[in-house]
JSON list of C-alpha atoms in Angstrom, two decimals:
[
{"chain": "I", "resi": 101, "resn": "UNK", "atom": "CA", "xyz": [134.81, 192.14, 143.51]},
{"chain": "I", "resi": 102, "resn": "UNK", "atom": "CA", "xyz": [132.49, 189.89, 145.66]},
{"chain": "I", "resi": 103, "resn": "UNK", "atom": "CA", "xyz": [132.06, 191.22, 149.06]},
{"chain": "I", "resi": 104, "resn": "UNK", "atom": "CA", "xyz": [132.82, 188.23, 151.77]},
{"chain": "I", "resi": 105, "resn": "UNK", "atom": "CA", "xyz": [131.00, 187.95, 155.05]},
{"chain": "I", "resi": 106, "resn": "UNK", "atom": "CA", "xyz": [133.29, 191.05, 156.66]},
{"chain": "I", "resi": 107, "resn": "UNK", "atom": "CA", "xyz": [132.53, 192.98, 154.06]},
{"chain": "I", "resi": 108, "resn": "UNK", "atom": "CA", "xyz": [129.03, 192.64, 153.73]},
{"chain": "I", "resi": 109, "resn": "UNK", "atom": "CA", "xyz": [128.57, 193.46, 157.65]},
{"chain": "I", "resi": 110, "resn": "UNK", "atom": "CA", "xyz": [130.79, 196.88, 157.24]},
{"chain": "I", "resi": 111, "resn": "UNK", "atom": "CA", "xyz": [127.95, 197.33, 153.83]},
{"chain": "I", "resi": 112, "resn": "UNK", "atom": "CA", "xyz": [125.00, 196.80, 155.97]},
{"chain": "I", "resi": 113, "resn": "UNK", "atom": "CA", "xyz": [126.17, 198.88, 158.90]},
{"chain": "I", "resi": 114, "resn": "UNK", "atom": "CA", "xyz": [127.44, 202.20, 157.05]},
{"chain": "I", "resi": 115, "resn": "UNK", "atom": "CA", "xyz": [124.01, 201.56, 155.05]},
{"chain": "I", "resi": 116, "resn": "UNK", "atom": "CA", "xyz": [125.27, 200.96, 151.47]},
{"chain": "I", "resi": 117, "resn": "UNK", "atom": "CA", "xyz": [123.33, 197.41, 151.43]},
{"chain": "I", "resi": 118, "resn": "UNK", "atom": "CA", "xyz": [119.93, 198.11, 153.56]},
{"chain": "I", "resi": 119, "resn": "UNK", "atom": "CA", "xyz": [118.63, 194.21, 154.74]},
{"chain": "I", "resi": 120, "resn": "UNK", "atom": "CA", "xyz": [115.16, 194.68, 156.99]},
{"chain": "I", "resi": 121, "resn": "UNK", "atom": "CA", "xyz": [114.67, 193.01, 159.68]},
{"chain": "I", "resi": 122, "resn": "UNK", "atom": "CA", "xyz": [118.73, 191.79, 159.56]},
{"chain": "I", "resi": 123, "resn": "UNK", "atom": "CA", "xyz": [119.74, 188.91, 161.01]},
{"chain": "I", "resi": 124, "resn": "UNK", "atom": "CA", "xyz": [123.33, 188.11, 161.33]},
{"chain": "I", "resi": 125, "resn": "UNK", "atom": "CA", "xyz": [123.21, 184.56, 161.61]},
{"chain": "I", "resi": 126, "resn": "UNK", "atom": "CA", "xyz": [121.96, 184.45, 157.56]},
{"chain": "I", "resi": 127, "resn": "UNK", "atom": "CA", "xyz": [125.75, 186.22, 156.63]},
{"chain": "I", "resi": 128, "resn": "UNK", "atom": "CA", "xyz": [127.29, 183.21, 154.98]},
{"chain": "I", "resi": 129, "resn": "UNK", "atom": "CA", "xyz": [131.11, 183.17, 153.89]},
{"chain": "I", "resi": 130, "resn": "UNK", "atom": "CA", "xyz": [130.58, 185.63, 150.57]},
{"chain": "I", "resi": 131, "resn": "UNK", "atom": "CA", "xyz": [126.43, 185.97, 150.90]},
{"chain": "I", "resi": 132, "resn": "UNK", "atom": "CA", "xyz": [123.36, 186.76, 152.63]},
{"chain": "I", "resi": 133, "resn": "UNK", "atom": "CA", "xyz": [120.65, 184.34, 152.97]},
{"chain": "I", "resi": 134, "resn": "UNK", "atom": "CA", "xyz": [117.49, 185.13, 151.94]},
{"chain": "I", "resi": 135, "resn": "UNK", "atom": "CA", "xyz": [113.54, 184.06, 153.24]},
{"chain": "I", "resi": 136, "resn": "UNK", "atom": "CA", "xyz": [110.79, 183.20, 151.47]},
{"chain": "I", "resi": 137, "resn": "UNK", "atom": "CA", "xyz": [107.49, 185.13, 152.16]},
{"chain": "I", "resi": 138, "resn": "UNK", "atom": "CA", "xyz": [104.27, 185.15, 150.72]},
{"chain": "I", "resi": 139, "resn": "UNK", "atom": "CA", "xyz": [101.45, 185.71, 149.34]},
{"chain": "I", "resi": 140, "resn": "UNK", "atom": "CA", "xyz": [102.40, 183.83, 146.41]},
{"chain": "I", "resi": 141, "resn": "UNK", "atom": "CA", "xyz": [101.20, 184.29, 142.59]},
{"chain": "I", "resi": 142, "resn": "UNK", "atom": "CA", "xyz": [100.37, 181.08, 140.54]},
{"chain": "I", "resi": 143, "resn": "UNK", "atom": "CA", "xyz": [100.63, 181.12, 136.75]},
{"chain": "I", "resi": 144, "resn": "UNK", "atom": "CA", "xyz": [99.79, 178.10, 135.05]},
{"chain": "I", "resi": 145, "resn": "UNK", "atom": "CA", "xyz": [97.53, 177.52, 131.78]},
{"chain": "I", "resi": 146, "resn": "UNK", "atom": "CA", "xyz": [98.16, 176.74, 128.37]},
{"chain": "I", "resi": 147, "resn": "UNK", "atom": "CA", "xyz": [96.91, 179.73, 126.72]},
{"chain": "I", "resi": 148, "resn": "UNK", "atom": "CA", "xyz": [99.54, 181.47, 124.57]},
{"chain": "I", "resi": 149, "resn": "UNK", "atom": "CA", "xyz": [100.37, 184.70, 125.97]},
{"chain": "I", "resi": 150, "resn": "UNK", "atom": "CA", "xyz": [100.74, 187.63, 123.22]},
{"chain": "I", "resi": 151, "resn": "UNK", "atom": "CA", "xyz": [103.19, 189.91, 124.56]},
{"chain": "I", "resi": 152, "resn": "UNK", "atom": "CA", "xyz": [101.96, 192.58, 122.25]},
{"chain": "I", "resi": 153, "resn": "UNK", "atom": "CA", "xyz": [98.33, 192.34, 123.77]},
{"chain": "I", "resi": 154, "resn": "UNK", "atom": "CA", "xyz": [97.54, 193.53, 126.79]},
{"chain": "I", "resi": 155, "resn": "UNK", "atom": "CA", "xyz": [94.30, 191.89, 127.37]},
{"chain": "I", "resi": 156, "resn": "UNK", "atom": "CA", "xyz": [96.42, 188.57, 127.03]},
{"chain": "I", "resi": 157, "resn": "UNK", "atom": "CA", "xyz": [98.67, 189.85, 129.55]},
{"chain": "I", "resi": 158, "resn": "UNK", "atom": "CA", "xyz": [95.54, 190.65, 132.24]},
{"chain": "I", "resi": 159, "resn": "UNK", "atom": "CA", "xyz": [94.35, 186.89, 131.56]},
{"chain": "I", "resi": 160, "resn": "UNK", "atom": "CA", "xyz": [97.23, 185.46, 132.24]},
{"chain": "I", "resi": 161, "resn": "UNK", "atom": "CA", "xyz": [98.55, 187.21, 135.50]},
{"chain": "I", "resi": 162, "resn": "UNK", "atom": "CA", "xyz": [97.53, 184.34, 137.62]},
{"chain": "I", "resi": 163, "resn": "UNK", "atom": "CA", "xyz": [96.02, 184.30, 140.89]},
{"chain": "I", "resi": 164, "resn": "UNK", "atom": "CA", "xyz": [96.68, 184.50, 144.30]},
{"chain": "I", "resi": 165, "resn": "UNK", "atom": "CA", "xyz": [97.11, 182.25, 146.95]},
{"chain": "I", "resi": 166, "resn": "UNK", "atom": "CA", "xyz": [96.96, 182.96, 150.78]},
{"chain": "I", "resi": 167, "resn": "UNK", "atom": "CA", "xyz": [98.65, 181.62, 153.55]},
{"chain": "I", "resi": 168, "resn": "UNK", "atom": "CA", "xyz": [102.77, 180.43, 154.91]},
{"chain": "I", "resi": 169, "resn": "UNK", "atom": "CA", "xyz": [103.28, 177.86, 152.54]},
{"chain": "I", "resi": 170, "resn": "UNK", "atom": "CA", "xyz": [102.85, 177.10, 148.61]},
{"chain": "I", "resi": 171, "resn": "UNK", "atom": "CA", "xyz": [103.21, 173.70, 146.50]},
{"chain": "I", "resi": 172, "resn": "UNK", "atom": "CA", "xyz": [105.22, 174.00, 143.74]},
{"chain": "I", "resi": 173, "resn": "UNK", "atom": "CA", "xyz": [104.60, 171.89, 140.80]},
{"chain": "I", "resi": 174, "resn": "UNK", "atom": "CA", "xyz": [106.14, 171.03, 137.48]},
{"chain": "I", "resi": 175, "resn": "UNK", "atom": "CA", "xyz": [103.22, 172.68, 135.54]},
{"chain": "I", "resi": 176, "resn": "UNK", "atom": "CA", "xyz": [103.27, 176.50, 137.22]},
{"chain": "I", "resi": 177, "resn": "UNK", "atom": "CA", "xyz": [105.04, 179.21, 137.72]},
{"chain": "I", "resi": 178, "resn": "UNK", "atom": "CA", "xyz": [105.08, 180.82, 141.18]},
{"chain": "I", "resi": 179, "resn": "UNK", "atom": "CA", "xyz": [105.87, 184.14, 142.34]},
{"chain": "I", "resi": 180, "resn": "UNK", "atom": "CA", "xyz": [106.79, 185.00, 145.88]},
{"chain": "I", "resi": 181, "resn": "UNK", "atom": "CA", "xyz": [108.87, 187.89, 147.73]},
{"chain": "I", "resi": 182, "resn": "UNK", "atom": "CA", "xyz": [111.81, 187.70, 150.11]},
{"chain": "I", "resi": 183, "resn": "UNK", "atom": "CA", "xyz": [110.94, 187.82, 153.81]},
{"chain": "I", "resi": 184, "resn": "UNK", "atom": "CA", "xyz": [113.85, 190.66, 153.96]},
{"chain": "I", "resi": 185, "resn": "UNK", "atom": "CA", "xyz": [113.16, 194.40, 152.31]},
{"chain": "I", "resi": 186, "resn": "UNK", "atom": "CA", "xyz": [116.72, 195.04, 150.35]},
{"chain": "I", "resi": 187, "resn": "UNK", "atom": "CA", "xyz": [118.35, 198.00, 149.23]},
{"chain": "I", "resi": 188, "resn": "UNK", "atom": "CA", "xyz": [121.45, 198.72, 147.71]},
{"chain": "I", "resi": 189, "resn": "UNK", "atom": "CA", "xyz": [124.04, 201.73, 146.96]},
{"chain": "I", "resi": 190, "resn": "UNK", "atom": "CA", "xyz": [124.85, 202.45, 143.13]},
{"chain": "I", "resi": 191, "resn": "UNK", "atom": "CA", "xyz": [128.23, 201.46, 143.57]},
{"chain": "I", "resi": 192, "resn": "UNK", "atom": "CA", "xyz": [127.06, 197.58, 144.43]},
{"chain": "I", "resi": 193, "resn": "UNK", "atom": "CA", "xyz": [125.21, 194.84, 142.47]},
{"chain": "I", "resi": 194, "resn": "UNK", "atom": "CA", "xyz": [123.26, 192.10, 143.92]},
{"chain": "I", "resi": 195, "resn": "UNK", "atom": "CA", "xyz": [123.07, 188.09, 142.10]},
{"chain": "I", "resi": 196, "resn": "UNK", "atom": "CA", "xyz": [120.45, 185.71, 143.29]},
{"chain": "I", "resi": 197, "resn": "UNK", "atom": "CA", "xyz": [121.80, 182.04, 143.73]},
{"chain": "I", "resi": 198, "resn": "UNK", "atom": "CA", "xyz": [119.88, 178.85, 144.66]},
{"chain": "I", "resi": 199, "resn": "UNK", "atom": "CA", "xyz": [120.84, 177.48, 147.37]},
{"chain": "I", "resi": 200, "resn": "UNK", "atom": "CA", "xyz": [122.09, 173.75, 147.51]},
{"chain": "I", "resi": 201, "resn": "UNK", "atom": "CA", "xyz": [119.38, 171.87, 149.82]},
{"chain": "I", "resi": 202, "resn": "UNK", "atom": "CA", "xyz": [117.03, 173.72, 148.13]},
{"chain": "I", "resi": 203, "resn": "UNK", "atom": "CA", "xyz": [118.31, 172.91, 144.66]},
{"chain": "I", "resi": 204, "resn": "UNK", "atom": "CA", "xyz": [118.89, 169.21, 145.31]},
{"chain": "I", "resi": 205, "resn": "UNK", "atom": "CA", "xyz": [114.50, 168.73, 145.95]},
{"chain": "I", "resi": 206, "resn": "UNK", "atom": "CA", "xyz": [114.34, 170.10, 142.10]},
{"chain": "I", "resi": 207, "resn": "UNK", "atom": "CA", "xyz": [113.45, 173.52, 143.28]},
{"chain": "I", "resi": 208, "resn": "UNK", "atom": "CA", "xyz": [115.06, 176.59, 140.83]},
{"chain": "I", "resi": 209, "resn": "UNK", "atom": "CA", "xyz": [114.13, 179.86, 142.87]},
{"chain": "I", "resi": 210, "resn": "UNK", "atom": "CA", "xyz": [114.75, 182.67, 140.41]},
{"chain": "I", "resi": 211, "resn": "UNK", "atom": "CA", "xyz": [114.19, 180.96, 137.39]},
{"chain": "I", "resi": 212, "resn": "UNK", "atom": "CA", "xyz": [115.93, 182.95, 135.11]},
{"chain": "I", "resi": 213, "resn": "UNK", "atom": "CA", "xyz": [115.87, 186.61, 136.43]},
{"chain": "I", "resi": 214, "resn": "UNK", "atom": "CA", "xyz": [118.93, 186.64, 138.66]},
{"chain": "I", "resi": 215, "resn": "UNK", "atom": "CA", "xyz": [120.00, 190.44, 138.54]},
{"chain": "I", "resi": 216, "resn": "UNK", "atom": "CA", "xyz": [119.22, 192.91, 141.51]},
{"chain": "I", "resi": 217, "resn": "UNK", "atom": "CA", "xyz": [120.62, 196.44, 139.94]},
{"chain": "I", "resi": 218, "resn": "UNK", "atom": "CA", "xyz": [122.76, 198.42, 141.41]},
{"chain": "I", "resi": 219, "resn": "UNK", "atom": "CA", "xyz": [121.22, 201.52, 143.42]},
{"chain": "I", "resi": 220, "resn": "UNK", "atom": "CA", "xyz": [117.94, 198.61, 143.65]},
{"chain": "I", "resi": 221, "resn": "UNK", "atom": "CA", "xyz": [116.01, 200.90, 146.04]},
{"chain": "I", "resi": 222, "resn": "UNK", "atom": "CA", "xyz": [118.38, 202.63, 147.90]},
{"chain": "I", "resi": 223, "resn": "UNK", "atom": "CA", "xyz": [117.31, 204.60, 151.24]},
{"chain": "I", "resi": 224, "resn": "UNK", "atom": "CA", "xyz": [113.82, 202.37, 150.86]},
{"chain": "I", "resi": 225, "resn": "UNK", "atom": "CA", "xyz": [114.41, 198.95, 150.96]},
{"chain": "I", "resi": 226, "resn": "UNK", "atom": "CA", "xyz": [112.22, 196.73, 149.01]},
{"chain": "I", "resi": 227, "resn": "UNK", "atom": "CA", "xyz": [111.59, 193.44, 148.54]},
{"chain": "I", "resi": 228, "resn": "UNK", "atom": "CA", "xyz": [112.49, 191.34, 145.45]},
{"chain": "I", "resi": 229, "resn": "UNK", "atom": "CA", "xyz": [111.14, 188.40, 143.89]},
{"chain": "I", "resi": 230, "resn": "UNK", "atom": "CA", "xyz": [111.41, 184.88, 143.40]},
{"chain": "I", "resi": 231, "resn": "UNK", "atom": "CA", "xyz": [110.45, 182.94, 140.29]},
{"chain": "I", "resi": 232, "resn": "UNK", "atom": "CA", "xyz": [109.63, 179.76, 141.70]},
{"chain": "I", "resi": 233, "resn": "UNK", "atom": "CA", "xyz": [109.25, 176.31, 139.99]},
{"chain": "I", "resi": 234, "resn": "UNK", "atom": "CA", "xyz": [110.50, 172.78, 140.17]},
{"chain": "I", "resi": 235, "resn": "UNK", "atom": "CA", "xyz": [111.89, 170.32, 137.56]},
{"chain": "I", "resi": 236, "resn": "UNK", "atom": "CA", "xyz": [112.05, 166.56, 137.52]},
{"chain": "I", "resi": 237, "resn": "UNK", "atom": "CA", "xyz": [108.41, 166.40, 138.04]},
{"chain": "I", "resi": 238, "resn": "UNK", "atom": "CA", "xyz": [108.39, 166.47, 141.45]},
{"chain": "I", "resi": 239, "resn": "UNK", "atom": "CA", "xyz": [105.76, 168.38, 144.13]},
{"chain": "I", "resi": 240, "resn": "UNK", "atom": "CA", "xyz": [107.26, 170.37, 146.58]},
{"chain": "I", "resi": 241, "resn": "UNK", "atom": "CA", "xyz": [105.61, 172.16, 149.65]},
{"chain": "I", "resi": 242, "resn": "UNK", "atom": "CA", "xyz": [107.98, 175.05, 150.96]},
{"chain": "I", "resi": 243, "resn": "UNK", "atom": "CA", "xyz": [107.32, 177.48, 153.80]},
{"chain": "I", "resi": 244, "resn": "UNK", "atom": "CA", "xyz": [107.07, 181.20, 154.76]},
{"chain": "I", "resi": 245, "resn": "UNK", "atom": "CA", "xyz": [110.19, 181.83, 156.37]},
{"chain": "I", "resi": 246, "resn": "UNK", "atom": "CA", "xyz": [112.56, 179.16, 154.73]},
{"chain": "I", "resi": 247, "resn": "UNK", "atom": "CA", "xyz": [115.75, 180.56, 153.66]},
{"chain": "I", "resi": 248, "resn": "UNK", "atom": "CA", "xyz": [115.97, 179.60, 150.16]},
{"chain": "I", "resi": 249, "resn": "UNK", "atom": "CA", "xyz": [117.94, 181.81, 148.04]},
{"chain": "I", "resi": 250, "resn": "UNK", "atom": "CA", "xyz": [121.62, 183.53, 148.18]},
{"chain": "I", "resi": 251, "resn": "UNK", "atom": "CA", "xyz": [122.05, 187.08, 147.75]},
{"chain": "I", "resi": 252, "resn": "UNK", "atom": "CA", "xyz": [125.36, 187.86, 146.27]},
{"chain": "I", "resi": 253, "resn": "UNK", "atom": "CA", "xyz": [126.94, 191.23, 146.39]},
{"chain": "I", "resi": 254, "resn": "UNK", "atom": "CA", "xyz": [129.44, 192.70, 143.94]},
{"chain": "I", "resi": 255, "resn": "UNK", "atom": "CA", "xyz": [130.95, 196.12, 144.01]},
{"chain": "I", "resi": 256, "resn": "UNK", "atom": "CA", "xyz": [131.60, 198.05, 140.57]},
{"chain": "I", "resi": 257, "resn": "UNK", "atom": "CA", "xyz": [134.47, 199.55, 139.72]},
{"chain": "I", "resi": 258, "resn": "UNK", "atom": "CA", "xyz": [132.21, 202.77, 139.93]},
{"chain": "I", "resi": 259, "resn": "UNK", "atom": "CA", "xyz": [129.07, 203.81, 140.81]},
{"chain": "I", "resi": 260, "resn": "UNK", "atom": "CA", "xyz": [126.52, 203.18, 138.37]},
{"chain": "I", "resi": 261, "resn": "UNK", "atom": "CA", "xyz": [124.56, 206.41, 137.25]},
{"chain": "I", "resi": 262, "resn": "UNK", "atom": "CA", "xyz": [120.80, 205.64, 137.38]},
{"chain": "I", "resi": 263, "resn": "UNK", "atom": "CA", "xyz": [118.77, 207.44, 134.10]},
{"chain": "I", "resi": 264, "resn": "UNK", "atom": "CA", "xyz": [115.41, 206.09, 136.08]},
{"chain": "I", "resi": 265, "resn": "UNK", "atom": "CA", "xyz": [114.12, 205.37, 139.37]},
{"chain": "I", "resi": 266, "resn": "UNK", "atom": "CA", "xyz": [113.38, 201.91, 140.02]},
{"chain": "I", "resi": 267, "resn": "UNK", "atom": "CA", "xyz": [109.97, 200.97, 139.29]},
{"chain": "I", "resi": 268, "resn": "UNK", "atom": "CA", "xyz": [110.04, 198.14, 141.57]},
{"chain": "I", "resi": 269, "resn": "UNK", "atom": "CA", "xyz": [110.49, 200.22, 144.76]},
{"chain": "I", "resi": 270, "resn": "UNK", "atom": "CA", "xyz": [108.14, 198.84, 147.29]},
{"chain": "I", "resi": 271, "resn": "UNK", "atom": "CA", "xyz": [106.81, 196.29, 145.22]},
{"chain": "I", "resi": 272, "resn": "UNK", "atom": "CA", "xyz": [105.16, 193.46, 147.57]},
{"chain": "I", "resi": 273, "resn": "UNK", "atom": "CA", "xyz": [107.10, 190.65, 145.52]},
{"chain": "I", "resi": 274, "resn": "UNK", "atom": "CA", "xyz": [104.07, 189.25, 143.35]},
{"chain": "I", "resi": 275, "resn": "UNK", "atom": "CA", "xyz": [103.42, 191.97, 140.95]},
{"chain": "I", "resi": 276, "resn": "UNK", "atom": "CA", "xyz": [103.09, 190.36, 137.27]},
{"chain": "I", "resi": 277, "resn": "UNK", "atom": "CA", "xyz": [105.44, 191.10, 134.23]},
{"chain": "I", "resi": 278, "resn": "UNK", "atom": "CA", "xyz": [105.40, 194.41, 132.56]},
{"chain": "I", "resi": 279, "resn": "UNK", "atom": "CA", "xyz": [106.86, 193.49, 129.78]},
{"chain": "I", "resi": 280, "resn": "UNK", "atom": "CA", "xyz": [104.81, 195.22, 127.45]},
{"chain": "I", "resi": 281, "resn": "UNK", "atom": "CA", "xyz": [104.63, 198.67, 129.45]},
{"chain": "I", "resi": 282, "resn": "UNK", "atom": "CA", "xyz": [108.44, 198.87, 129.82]},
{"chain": "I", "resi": 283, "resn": "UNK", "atom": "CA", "xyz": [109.76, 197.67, 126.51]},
{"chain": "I", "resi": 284, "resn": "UNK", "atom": "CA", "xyz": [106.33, 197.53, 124.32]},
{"chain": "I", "resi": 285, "resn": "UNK", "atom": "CA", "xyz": [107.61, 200.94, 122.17]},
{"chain": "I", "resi": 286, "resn": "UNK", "atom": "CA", "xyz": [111.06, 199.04, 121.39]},
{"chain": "I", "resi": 287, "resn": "UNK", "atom": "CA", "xyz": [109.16, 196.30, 119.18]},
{"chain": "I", "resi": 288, "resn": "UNK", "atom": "CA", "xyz": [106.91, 196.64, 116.33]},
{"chain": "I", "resi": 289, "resn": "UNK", "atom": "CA", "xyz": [103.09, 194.23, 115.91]},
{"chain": "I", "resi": 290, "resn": "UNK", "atom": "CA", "xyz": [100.58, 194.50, 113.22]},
{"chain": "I", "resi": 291, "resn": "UNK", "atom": "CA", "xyz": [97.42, 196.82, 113.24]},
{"chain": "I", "resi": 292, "resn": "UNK", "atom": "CA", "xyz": [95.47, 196.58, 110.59]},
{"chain": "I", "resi": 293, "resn": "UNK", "atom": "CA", "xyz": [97.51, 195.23, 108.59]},
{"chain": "I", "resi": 294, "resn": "UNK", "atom": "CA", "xyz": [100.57, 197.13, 109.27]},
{"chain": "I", "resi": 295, "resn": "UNK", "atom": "CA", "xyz": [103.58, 197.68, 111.17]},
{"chain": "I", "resi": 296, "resn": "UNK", "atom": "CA", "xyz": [103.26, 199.98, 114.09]},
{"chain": "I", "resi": 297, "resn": "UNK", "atom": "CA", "xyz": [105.35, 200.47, 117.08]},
{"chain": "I", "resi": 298, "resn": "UNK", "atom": "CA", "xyz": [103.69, 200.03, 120.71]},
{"chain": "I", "resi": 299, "resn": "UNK", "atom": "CA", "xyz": [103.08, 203.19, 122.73]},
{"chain": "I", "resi": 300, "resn": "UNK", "atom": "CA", "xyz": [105.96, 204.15, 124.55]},
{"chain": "I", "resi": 301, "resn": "UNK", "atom": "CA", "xyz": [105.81, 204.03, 128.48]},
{"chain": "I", "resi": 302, "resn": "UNK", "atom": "CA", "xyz": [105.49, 207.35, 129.94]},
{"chain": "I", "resi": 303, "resn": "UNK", "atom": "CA", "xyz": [106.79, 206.29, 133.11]},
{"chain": "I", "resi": 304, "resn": "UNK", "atom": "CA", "xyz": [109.54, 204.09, 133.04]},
{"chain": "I", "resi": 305, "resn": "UNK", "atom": "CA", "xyz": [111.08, 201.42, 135.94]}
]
């Protein structure tokens, strides 16, 4: 069930979805309304990134960039974090969705990663992350603070049971993938000529 504006406002205040700093004017009709906030991680380059190597993966983190607003081009990949820490009980399920004015200058916000687990940092809210880029070749200068992105809420028909802690608790919102660390063992690459599964992470998110 998608939670409409009511019930997202009776979430927020008996704390099963944690928003910091709230604002009540970003509660849309079934969604909350989400800020962009930097600093913000460019990854462009043609080099082909090995995602059994981990020295490909330290090349290729990108760099960042400073200050309340970013150009997004056709050619890069940006990351950036929500202006608002989130956190949500096990028994709800967050969906990041685009939102129109934003979508119609070519922007896509979350790329492809659109999932915000249930129990995503509950009791310490966290930001998340947007996978910025643009299509249609166009440039596109956007600014700390813009609301850009939808946060949906869906409630389960029961609690999820969480095997991990989330490893993205108080991330900043620009962290590079970690692919290999988190899913590395479930694959197999060649060393020396044969087949040997990655190391297994000991700690996982």
């Amino acid at each position: 069930m998608i939670l409409s504006d009511q019930d997202i406002l009776s979430a927020v205040r008996c704390g099963d979805i944690g928003i910091t700093p709230f604002d009540e004017r970003l509660v849309k009709r079934n969604s909350y309304l989400l800020r962009l906030a930097g600093p913000f991680r460019r990854i462009e380059g043609d080099e082909i990134l090995d995602t059994a190597d981990p020295e490909s993966f330290a090349r290729c983190e990108g760099v960042i960039e400073a200050g309340d607003s970013v150009v997004l081009t056709p050619d890069a990949l940006v990351l950036a974090g929500t202006h608002e820490r989130v956190s949500l009980a096990p028994s709800l399920v967050g969906l990041l969705s685009g939102i129109s004015n934003v979508a119609r200058l070519g922007v896509q916000v979350h790329a492809t990663s659109q999932l915000v687990n249930a129990g995503f940092a509950h009791g310490a809210p966290s930001r998340l992350v947007f996978e910025l880029s643009t299509v249609g070749g166009r440039r596109v200068r956007l600014y700390a603070g813009t609301p850009v992105c939808h946060l949906v809420f869906a409630r389960l028909s029961a609690p999820a049971t969480a095997r991990h802690p989330s490893g993205r608790t108080g991330q900043l919102g620009t962290a590079p993938s970690r692919l290999l660390d988190q899913f590395g063992h479930f694959y197999t690459r060649e060393v020396g000529g044969a087949v040997a599964a990655c190391a297994p992470l000991a700690e996982p998110f």
